[in-house]
Tab-separated table of C-alpha atoms (C1' of nucleotides) in Angstrom:
chain	number	residue	atom	x	y	z
A	1	MET	CA	0.000	0.000	0.000
A	2	THR	CA	2.427	2.609	-1.208
A	3	THR	CA	0.964	5.963	-2.044
A	4	THR	CA	1.358	7.491	-5.445
A	5	GLU	CA	3.842	10.000	-4.176
A	6	GLU	CA	5.997	7.306	-2.632
A	7	LYS	CA	6.005	5.328	-5.847
A	8	ILE	CA	7.147	8.367	-7.781
A	9	LEU	CA	9.846	9.284	-5.300
A	10	THR	CA	11.188	5.763	-5.269
A	11	ALA	CA	11.330	5.562	-9.032
A	12	ALA	CA	12.989	8.960	-9.170
A	13	ILE	CA	15.826	8.197	-6.775
A	14	GLU	CA	16.362	4.845	-8.410
A	15	LEU	CA	16.814	6.346	-11.838
A	16	MET	CA	18.819	9.272	-10.565
A	17	ALA	CA	21.294	6.952	-8.927
A	18	GLU	CA	21.825	5.222	-12.247
A	19	LYS	CA	21.936	8.146	-14.603
A	20	ASP	CA	22.444	11.833	-14.043
A	21	TYR	CA	20.065	14.714	-13.530
A	22	GLN	CA	19.765	15.706	-17.145
A	23	ALA	CA	19.699	12.168	-18.423
A	24	VAL	CA	16.665	11.148	-16.407
A	25	THR	CA	13.418	12.203	-18.050
A	26	THR	CA	10.113	12.816	-16.374
A	27	LYS	CA	8.466	10.410	-18.789
A	28	GLU	CA	10.895	7.733	-17.741
A	29	ILE	CA	10.249	8.303	-14.062
A	30	ALA	CA	6.501	8.228	-14.610
A	31	LYS	CA	6.765	4.967	-16.467
A	32	ALA	CA	8.947	3.394	-13.815
A	33	ALA	CA	6.467	4.504	-11.143
A	34	ASN	CA	3.577	3.144	-13.163
A	35	VAL	CA	1.956	6.529	-13.192
A	36	SER	CA	1.050	9.025	-15.839
A	37	GLU	CA	3.456	11.871	-16.445
A	38	MET	CA	0.734	14.357	-15.542
A	39	THR	CA	0.365	12.903	-12.086
A	40	LEU	CA	4.003	13.459	-11.486
A	41	PHE	CA	3.723	17.130	-12.374
A	42	ARG	CA	0.542	17.521	-10.398
A	43	HIS	CA	2.308	16.287	-7.298
A	44	PHE	CA	5.659	17.948	-7.605
A	45	GLY	CA	5.224	20.810	-10.029
A	46	SER	CA	8.576	20.443	-11.722
A	47	LYS	CA	11.332	17.974	-12.350
A	48	MET	CA	13.636	19.921	-10.084
A	49	ASN	CA	11.156	19.835	-7.227
A	50	LEU	CA	10.590	16.145	-7.658
A	51	LEU	CA	14.239	15.237	-7.586
A	52	GLU	CA	14.874	17.445	-4.620
A	53	ALA	CA	12.021	15.791	-2.774
A	54	ALA	CA	13.325	12.367	-3.747
A	55	VAL	CA	16.798	13.014	-2.441
A	56	GLU	CA	15.406	14.451	0.740
A	57	ARG	CA	13.025	11.560	1.202
A	58	PHE	CA	15.859	9.064	1.053
A	59	SER	CA	18.394	10.967	3.044
A	60	ILE	CA	18.320	9.508	6.474
A	61	ILE	CA	20.070	11.461	9.117
A	62	VAL	CA	20.559	9.462	12.242
A	63	PRO	CA	21.940	10.661	15.542
A	64	LEU	CA	24.419	7.840	15.246
A	65	TRP	CA	26.522	8.906	18.142
A	66	GLN	CA	23.702	8.422	20.618
A	67	THR	CA	23.849	4.703	19.908
A	68	VAL	CA	27.609	4.701	20.100
A	69	GLU	CA	27.629	6.386	23.489
A	70	LYS	CA	25.318	3.795	24.960
A	71	GLN	CA	27.592	0.932	23.965
A	72	ILE	CA	30.954	2.543	24.353
A	73	SER	CA	33.519	0.369	26.116
A	74	TRP	CA	36.647	2.505	25.946
A	75	ASN	CA	38.379	-0.339	24.205
A	76	LEU	CA	39.761	1.037	20.960
A	77	GLU	CA	39.194	-1.923	18.729
A	78	ALA	CA	35.727	-2.724	20.025
A	79	ASP	CA	34.578	0.870	19.848
A	80	LEU	CA	35.966	1.455	16.378
A	81	LEU	CA	34.319	-1.691	15.149
A	82	LEU	CA	30.995	-0.559	16.543
A	83	ILE	CA	31.328	2.839	14.919
A	84	ALA	CA	32.392	1.344	11.629
A	85	GLN	CA	29.422	-0.990	11.555
A	86	LEU	CA	26.908	1.704	12.437
A	87	TYR	CA	28.410	4.166	10.001
A	88	GLN	CA	28.529	1.706	7.164
A	89	SER	CA	24.941	0.699	7.651
A	90	LEU	CA	24.030	4.370	7.606
A	91	ILE	CA	25.921	4.884	4.381
A	92	ARG	CA	24.314	1.829	2.896
A	93	GLN	CA	20.874	3.193	3.701
A	94	ASN	CA	21.751	6.508	2.145
A	95	LYS	CA	23.662	5.003	-0.717
A	96	LYS	CA	21.395	6.171	-3.502
A	97	ALA	CA	20.961	9.652	-2.107
A	98	PHE	CA	24.722	9.841	-1.599
A	99	THR	CA	25.437	8.728	-5.119
A	100	VAL	CA	23.043	11.281	-6.509
A	101	LEU	CA	24.342	14.059	-4.339
A	102	TYR	CA	27.918	13.281	-5.172
A	103	LYS	CA	27.204	13.560	-8.860
A	104	GLU	CA	24.701	16.379	-8.772
A	105	SER	CA	25.708	18.444	-5.797
A	106	LYS	CA	25.543	21.503	-8.006
A	107	HIS	CA	21.819	20.978	-8.396
A	108	PHE	CA	21.017	20.568	-4.708
A	109	PRO	CA	23.388	22.758	-2.737
A	110	HIS	CA	21.364	22.900	0.439
A	111	LEU	CA	20.731	19.176	0.435
A	112	LYS	CA	24.376	18.507	-0.043
A	113	GLU	CA	25.059	20.606	2.995
A	114	LYS	CA	22.509	18.689	4.982
A	115	VAL	CA	23.235	15.120	3.993
A	116	MET	CA	26.795	14.872	2.851
A	117	TYR	CA	28.278	17.480	5.057
A	118	LYS	CA	26.565	17.744	8.404
A	119	ASN	CA	26.238	14.020	8.913
A	120	PRO	CA	29.871	12.999	8.449
A	121	VAL	CA	31.213	16.194	9.933
A	122	SER	CA	29.361	15.764	13.174
A	123	LEU	CA	30.506	12.174	13.267
A	124	LYS	CA	34.057	13.284	12.674
A	125	ASN	CA	33.843	15.723	15.549
A	126	HIS	CA	32.578	13.051	17.882
A	127	LEU	CA	35.364	10.752	16.752
A	128	VAL	CA	37.938	13.436	17.386
A	129	GLU	CA	36.538	13.949	20.860
A	130	TYR	CA	36.633	10.228	21.461
A	131	PHE	CA	40.244	9.968	20.358
A	132	ARG	CA	41.186	12.884	22.545
A	133	GLU	CA	39.627	11.187	25.533
A	134	MET	CA	41.455	7.976	24.708
A	135	GLN	CA	44.696	9.893	24.563
A	136	ALA	CA	43.938	11.463	27.930
A	137	ARG	CA	43.420	7.990	29.297
A	138	GLY	CA	46.804	7.042	27.945
A	139	GLN	CA	45.327	4.396	25.686
A	140	MET	CA	46.224	5.995	22.398
A	141	ILE	CA	49.394	7.317	20.840
A	142	ASP	CA	49.986	10.989	20.472
A	143	VAL	CA	48.725	12.109	17.069
A	144	ASN	CA	46.551	14.906	15.879
A	145	PRO	CA	43.226	13.107	16.392
A	146	GLU	CA	41.845	14.616	13.216
A	147	VAL	CA	44.103	12.358	11.198
A	148	PRO	CA	42.805	8.990	12.370
A	149	ALA	CA	39.266	10.385	12.471
A	150	VAL	CA	39.316	11.490	8.870
A	151	GLY	CA	41.266	8.458	7.719
A	152	PHE	CA	38.847	6.145	9.430
A	153	LEU	CA	35.793	7.791	7.924
A	154	TYR	CA	37.341	7.759	4.467
A	155	MET	CA	38.030	4.086	4.690
A	156	ASN	CA	34.482	3.309	5.735
A	157	LEU	CA	32.972	5.579	3.158
A	158	ASN	CA	34.852	3.906	0.365
A	159	ALA	CA	34.239	0.451	1.674
A	160	VAL	CA	30.611	1.038	0.787
A	161	LEU	CA	30.598	3.614	-1.980
A	162	GLY	CA	34.014	3.124	-3.505
A	163	ILE	CA	35.168	1.364	-6.572
A	164	ASN	CA	33.844	-1.904	-5.280
A	165	ASP	CA	35.566	-3.841	-8.006
A	166	LEU	CA	38.733	-3.268	-6.080
A	167	LEU	CA	37.489	-5.267	-3.155
A	168	SER	CA	36.518	-8.072	-5.501
A	169	GLN	CA	36.934	-11.294	-3.580
A	170	LEU	CA	36.917	-9.609	-0.197
A	171	ASP	CA	33.850	-10.038	1.919
A	172	GLU	CA	32.655	-6.647	3.068
A	173	SER	CA	32.068	-7.395	6.735
A	174	GLU	CA	35.311	-9.345	6.911
A	175	PHE	CA	37.075	-6.338	5.459
A	176	ILE	CA	35.694	-4.015	8.129
A	177	LEU	CA	36.700	-6.368	10.878
A	178	GLN	CA	40.292	-6.694	9.796
A	179	ALA	CA	40.714	-3.104	8.757
A	180	VAL	CA	39.482	-1.916	12.120
A	181	ARG	CA	41.910	-4.280	13.780
A	182	ILE	CA	44.838	-2.797	11.895
A	183	PHE	CA	43.642	0.705	12.603
A	184	ALA	CA	43.213	0.087	16.302
A	185	ARG	CA	46.600	-1.585	16.507
A	186	GLY	CA	48.197	1.432	14.878
A	187	LEU	CA	46.647	3.771	17.397
A	188	LYS	CA	46.945	1.803	20.598
A	189	ALA	CA	49.421	3.176	23.100
B	1	MET	CA	51.039	28.015	-28.445
B	2	THR	CA	48.436	25.389	-27.814
B	3	THR	CA	46.877	23.818	-30.853
B	4	THR	CA	43.176	24.141	-31.543
B	5	GLU	CA	42.564	20.559	-30.604
B	6	GLU	CA	44.313	20.951	-27.282
B	7	LYS	CA	42.287	24.039	-26.497
B	8	ILE	CA	39.066	22.177	-27.178
B	9	LEU	CA	40.070	19.125	-25.183
B	10	THR	CA	41.072	21.239	-22.223
B	11	ALA	CA	37.844	23.179	-22.232
B	12	ALA	CA	35.898	19.956	-22.566
B	13	ILE	CA	37.437	18.163	-19.606
B	14	GLU	CA	37.166	21.295	-17.516
B	15	LEU	CA	33.462	21.637	-18.120
B	16	MET	CA	32.813	17.934	-17.822
B	17	ALA	CA	34.436	17.867	-14.420
B	18	GLU	CA	32.045	20.584	-13.279
B	19	LYS	CA	28.814	19.448	-14.836
B	20	ASP	CA	27.728	16.158	-16.279
B	21	TYR	CA	27.737	14.711	-19.740
B	22	GLN	CA	24.286	15.868	-20.737
B	23	ALA	CA	24.592	19.218	-19.058
B	24	VAL	CA	27.659	20.276	-21.018
B	25	THR	CA	26.782	21.640	-24.431
B	26	THR	CA	28.976	21.744	-27.468
B	27	LYS	CA	28.301	25.441	-27.802
B	28	GLU	CA	29.553	25.969	-24.293
B	29	ILE	CA	32.720	23.991	-24.903
B	30	ALA	CA	33.377	25.893	-28.108
B	31	LYS	CA	32.967	29.189	-26.345
B	32	ALA	CA	35.251	28.173	-23.492
B	33	ALA	CA	37.851	27.059	-25.986
B	34	ASN	CA	37.522	30.292	-27.932
B	35	VAL	CA	36.648	28.394	-31.044
B	36	SER	CA	33.630	28.157	-33.265
B	37	GLU	CA	31.286	25.281	-32.707
B	38	MET	CA	31.895	24.059	-36.245
B	39	THR	CA	35.583	23.642	-35.579
B	40	LEU	CA	34.780	21.378	-32.717
B	41	PHE	CA	32.670	19.114	-34.885
B	42	ARG	CA	35.197	19.174	-37.681
B	43	HIS	CA	37.849	17.896	-35.325
B	44	PHE	CA	35.923	15.364	-33.330
B	45	GLY	CA	32.808	14.552	-35.323
B	46	SER	CA	30.496	14.249	-32.364
B	47	LYS	CA	30.098	15.301	-28.781
B	48	MET	CA	30.630	11.744	-27.668
B	49	ASN	CA	33.872	11.455	-29.573
B	50	LEU	CA	35.112	14.724	-28.196
B	51	LEU	CA	34.443	13.841	-24.599
B	52	GLU	CA	35.964	10.449	-25.011
B	53	ALA	CA	39.063	12.013	-26.488
B	54	ALA	CA	39.168	14.543	-23.674
B	55	VAL	CA	39.029	11.953	-20.953
B	56	GLU	CA	41.634	9.859	-22.702
B	57	ARG	CA	43.889	12.858	-23.230
B	58	PHE	CA	43.904	13.624	-19.537
B	59	SER	CA	44.139	10.111	-18.248
B	60	ILE	CA	47.720	9.514	-17.402
B	61	ILE	CA	48.683	5.960	-16.756
B	62	VAL	CA	52.053	5.653	-15.140
B	63	PRO	CA	53.976	2.496	-14.404
B	64	LEU	CA	54.113	3.692	-10.836
B	65	TRP	CA	55.518	0.535	-9.420
B	66	GLN	CA	58.711	0.800	-11.455
B	67	THR	CA	59.560	3.890	-9.458
B	68	VAL	CA	58.605	2.217	-6.217
B	69	GLU	CA	60.802	-0.779	-6.890
B	70	LYS	CA	63.841	1.392	-7.454
B	71	GLN	CA	63.481	3.107	-4.107
B	72	ILE	CA	62.120	0.271	-2.021
B	73	SER	CA	63.751	-0.057	1.393
B	74	TRP	CA	61.766	-2.888	2.989
B	75	ASN	CA	60.912	-0.584	5.822
B	76	LEU	CA	57.152	-0.529	6.127
B	77	GLU	CA	56.634	3.087	7.021
B	78	ALA	CA	59.132	4.455	4.541
B	79	ASP	CA	57.844	2.327	1.704
B	80	LEU	CA	54.206	3.090	2.375
B	81	LEU	CA	54.954	6.762	2.510
B	82	LEU	CA	56.705	6.582	-0.825
B	83	ILE	CA	53.806	4.709	-2.369
B	84	ALA	CA	51.257	7.079	-0.883
B	85	GLN	CA	53.058	10.101	-2.244
B	86	LEU	CA	53.466	8.670	-5.710
B	87	TYR	CA	49.905	7.441	-5.826
B	88	GLN	CA	48.438	10.674	-4.633
B	89	SER	CA	50.355	12.711	-7.149
B	90	LEU	CA	49.098	10.351	-9.825
B	91	ILE	CA	45.518	10.815	-8.640
B	92	ARG	CA	45.985	14.539	-8.531
B	93	GLN	CA	47.154	14.545	-12.144
B	94	ASN	CA	44.166	12.485	-13.166
B	95	LYS	CA	41.734	14.268	-10.923
B	96	LYS	CA	39.516	15.730	-13.605
B	97	ALA	CA	39.432	12.584	-15.679
B	98	PHE	CA	38.680	10.592	-12.540
B	99	THR	CA	35.865	12.895	-11.550
B	100	VAL	CA	34.344	12.655	-14.976
B	101	LEU	CA	34.705	8.916	-15.171
B	102	TYR	CA	33.233	8.415	-11.752
B	103	LYS	CA	30.138	10.318	-12.730
B	104	GLU	CA	29.837	9.181	-16.317
B	105	SER	CA	31.254	5.709	-16.315
B	106	LYS	CA	28.157	4.564	-18.170
B	107	HIS	CA	29.133	6.703	-21.116
B	108	PHE	CA	32.727	5.519	-21.368
B	109	PRO	CA	32.853	1.883	-20.361
B	110	HIS	CA	36.152	1.052	-21.974
B	111	LEU	CA	37.829	4.160	-20.606
B	112	LYS	CA	36.604	3.365	-17.165
B	113	GLU	CA	38.173	-0.018	-17.494
B	114	LYS	CA	41.430	1.512	-18.587
B	115	VAL	CA	41.807	4.403	-16.187
B	116	MET	CA	39.837	3.640	-13.074
B	117	TYR	CA	40.229	-0.048	-13.025
B	118	LYS	CA	43.522	-1.240	-14.462
B	119	ASN	CA	45.581	1.430	-12.817
B	120	PRO	CA	44.493	0.937	-9.217
B	121	VAL	CA	44.055	-2.785	-9.577
B	122	SER	CA	47.570	-3.327	-10.785
B	123	LEU	CA	48.766	-1.126	-7.958
B	124	LYS	CA	46.717	-3.145	-5.517
B	125	ASN	CA	48.248	-6.357	-6.778
B	126	HIS	CA	51.744	-4.996	-6.361
B	127	LEU	CA	50.878	-3.865	-2.855
B	128	VAL	CA	49.532	-7.283	-1.999
B	129	GLU	CA	52.741	-8.840	-3.275
B	130	TYR	CA	54.754	-6.387	-1.255
B	131	PHE	CA	52.818	-7.154	1.914
B	132	ARG	CA	53.211	-10.839	1.360
B	133	GLU	CA	56.944	-10.440	1.065
B	134	MET	CA	57.012	-8.368	4.238
B	135	GLN	CA	55.101	-11.084	6.009
B	136	ALA	CA	57.555	-13.666	4.757
B	137	ARG	CA	60.345	-11.537	6.164
B	138	GLY	CA	58.523	-11.535	9.480
B	139	GLN	CA	58.147	-7.780	9.435
B	140	MET	CA	54.381	-7.672	9.216
B	141	ILE	CA	51.532	-9.194	11.144
B	142	ASP	CA	49.522	-12.024	9.741
B	143	VAL	CA	46.504	-10.620	7.904
B	144	ASN	CA	44.986	-11.199	4.544
B	145	PRO	CA	47.195	-8.747	2.644
B	146	GLU	CA	44.258	-7.683	0.520
B	147	VAL	CA	42.769	-5.878	3.476
B	148	PRO	CA	45.559	-3.403	4.153
B	149	ALA	CA	46.157	-3.038	0.425
B	150	VAL	CA	42.588	-2.050	-0.320
B	151	GLY	CA	42.251	0.032	2.828
B	152	PHE	CA	45.426	1.880	2.041
B	153	LEU	CA	44.376	2.687	-1.491
B	154	TYR	CA	40.945	3.815	-0.344
B	155	MET	CA	42.436	6.207	2.127
B	156	ASN	CA	44.736	7.721	-0.446
B	157	LEU	CA	42.040	7.959	-3.055
B	158	ASN	CA	39.767	9.869	-0.762
B	159	ALA	CA	42.490	12.061	0.584
B	160	VAL	CA	42.603	13.574	-2.877
B	161	LEU	CA	39.171	13.041	-4.359
B	162	GLY	CA	37.012	12.807	-1.255
B	163	ILE	CA	34.765	15.252	0.424
B	164	ASN	CA	37.645	17.606	0.982
B	165	ASP	CA	35.604	19.747	3.291
B	166	LEU	CA	36.048	17.040	5.861
B	167	LEU	CA	39.772	17.533	5.964
B	168	SER	CA	39.272	21.239	6.338
B	169	GLN	CA	42.086	22.476	8.522
B	170	LEU	CA	44.291	19.499	7.854
B	171	ASP	CA	47.241	19.990	5.580
B	172	GLU	CA	47.165	17.329	2.898
B	173	SER	CA	50.786	16.264	3.004
B	174	GLU	CA	50.744	16.303	6.787
B	175	PHE	CA	47.734	14.039	6.672
B	176	ILE	CA	49.472	11.503	4.462
B	177	LEU	CA	52.501	11.472	6.698
B	178	GLN	CA	50.596	10.770	9.863
B	179	ALA	CA	48.095	8.412	8.348
B	180	VAL	CA	50.867	6.323	6.872
B	181	ARG	CA	52.541	6.249	10.256
B	182	ILE	CA	49.402	4.861	11.887
B	183	PHE	CA	48.927	2.359	9.133
B	184	ALA	CA	52.497	1.129	9.295
B	185	ARG	CA	52.308	0.881	13.054
B	186	GLY	CA	49.194	-1.226	12.795
B	187	LEU	CA	50.883	-3.642	10.422
B	188	LYS	CA	54.342	-3.897	11.867
B	189	ALA	CA	55.159	-7.230	13.423
C	1	DC	C1'	-27.220	8.390	-7.026
C	2	DC	C1'	-24.430	12.179	-6.977
C	3	DT	C1'	-20.398	14.730	-6.362
C	4	DG	C1'	-15.464	15.775	-5.645
C	5	DG	C1'	-10.902	14.522	-5.736
C	6	DA	C1'	-7.415	11.987	-7.634
C	7	DT	C1'	-5.679	9.953	-11.862
C	8	DG	C1'	-5.372	9.010	-16.914
C	9	DT	C1'	-5.192	10.455	-21.941
C	10	DT	C1'	-4.139	13.072	-25.744
C	11	DA	C1'	-2.360	16.673	-28.111
C	12	DG	C1'	0.422	20.240	-28.104
C	13	DT	C1'	3.911	24.346	-27.209
C	14	DG	C1'	8.213	26.338	-26.904
C	15	DA	C1'	12.858	25.884	-25.889
C	16	DG	C1'	17.332	23.888	-26.261
C	17	DC	C1'	20.228	20.752	-28.193
C	18	DA	C1'	23.444	18.006	-31.456
C	19	DC	C1'	24.628	18.284	-35.745
C	20	DT	C1'	24.677	19.887	-40.960
C	21	DA	C1'	25.105	22.658	-45.159
C	22	DA	C1'	26.933	26.268	-47.755
C	23	DC	C1'	29.744	29.783	-48.053
C	24	DT	C1'	33.618	32.947	-46.733
C	25	DA	C1'	38.322	34.511	-44.797
C	26	DA	C1'	43.070	33.892	-43.796
C	27	DC	C1'	47.153	32.072	-44.866
C	28	DA	C1'	50.967	29.155	-46.297
C	29	DA	C1'	53.204	26.009	-49.547
C	30	DA	C1'	54.034	25.019	-54.433
D	1	DT	C1'	48.975	32.987	-58.695
D	2	DT	C1'	46.966	28.785	-57.532
D	3	DT	C1'	45.628	25.546	-54.336
D	4	DG	C1'	44.848	23.275	-49.926
D	5	DT	C1'	44.130	23.611	-45.216
D	6	DT	C1'	42.066	25.413	-41.320
D	7	DA	C1'	38.828	28.162	-39.118
D	8	DG	C1'	34.623	31.301	-38.825
D	9	DT	C1'	29.660	32.591	-39.879
D	10	DT	C1'	24.983	31.994	-40.571
D	11	DA	C1'	20.981	29.688	-41.039
D	12	DG	C1'	18.628	25.876	-40.324
D	13	DT	C1'	16.830	20.796	-39.414
D	14	DG	C1'	15.032	17.505	-36.623
D	15	DC	C1'	14.634	15.723	-32.282
D	16	DT	C1'	13.773	15.467	-27.408
D	17	DC	C1'	12.298	17.336	-23.338
D	18	DA	C1'	9.867	19.862	-19.551
D	19	DC	C1'	5.668	21.427	-18.951
D	20	DT	C1'	0.492	22.755	-20.052
D	21	DA	C1'	-4.442	22.590	-21.311
D	22	DA	C1'	-8.644	20.344	-21.808
D	23	DC	C1'	-11.198	16.704	-21.246
D	24	DA	C1'	-12.341	11.814	-19.708
D	25	DT	C1'	-12.543	8.213	-16.113
D	26	DC	C1'	-12.631	6.006	-11.719
D	27	DC	C1'	-14.150	5.592	-7.199
D	28	DA	C1'	-15.280	6.638	-2.282
D	29	DG	C1'	-18.386	9.226	1.075
D	30	DG	C1'	-22.532	11.375	1.912
DNA sequence: CCTGGATGTTAGTGAGCACTAACTAACAAA
DNA sequence: TTTGTTAGTTAGTGCTCACTAACATCCAGG
């Protein structure tokens, strides 16, 4: 029991993730949503509006750190693994919106700000704080905590969005596990 | 003293990196290249041809590992730093072509293969070999060498191409230096 | 049964785009 | 001078696309 609007939004984000803004046509979206083109315009007014709504609809912003804080153990490897898993599942949920935004950020400046910027940046800040605390506890080597924070986020981001062909035989969850291990080992005091 | 063709190719890749395939118009490219639109078609026949030529023109494939082999020291941190620096400068050179290919890989399948795939994959394979050798020498912990290889490449890739805003205050070369240090520390036996 | 709101259908408009044709201008080699 | 090459200009063709107008249909609630 999906509403008409939902059907259209879903079709739109799907096609946008595949092609680019200009390449996707309203006719195409309507067809994919099993809806007449008119309906689409009646609901969203313009192609631009529709695509903006679609990206917004599928951009999930989660207060990820709240979950982290509840389960934090102040053990580097365990905590990093937790964060990596939560973050990657978040990215996976947002994958299509991310892909679209990455390609078409010019078209949706304020959405880019909201989804691609705020989300990872606030996570980065929390990570930096966490690393600082770990350093204070003498559990982590002395580095500018921004470096591991950014490096860690990059690795996770690419593990989901990146040129997956590179990973090839590697199982994704296995990759996280081992990568986190190496990371934690490199940071441990 | 750049030839007409060079001027066109440069303008083309520049605009393609900003917008997407459909959004860039031949008129626009011609104007940016200070050339009449006709000239563009006379040289390249079609928009598709032109953009393909542009991406190819600015896709530099370097036998990076030859340089690495000459300077290899079998010291994890030093070697990784060398590789990171070489790889990042390669990415930086290819940045525009990479950006275009990432967005428009559908349009240039064989170029994607050539630039985005072969290059990093061959590098990955060399890295895996290198790690294996280091393990054999007892200088590295026992992990599936694919994991650090892929993770390392991901980090470098994003350090150049990624959401740069994240790095913000961080100096790029400083970031490499420290990140490599952490990585090497995590792998050292 | 009637009415209103959501959807479908059809036909079309106007704009922008890739690409072409036909002709001209500049210039350099023979 | 002649000729070939390279580029510019202008005008235009045909297509696709976002978007609209006008009308038809379906169906639920009163």
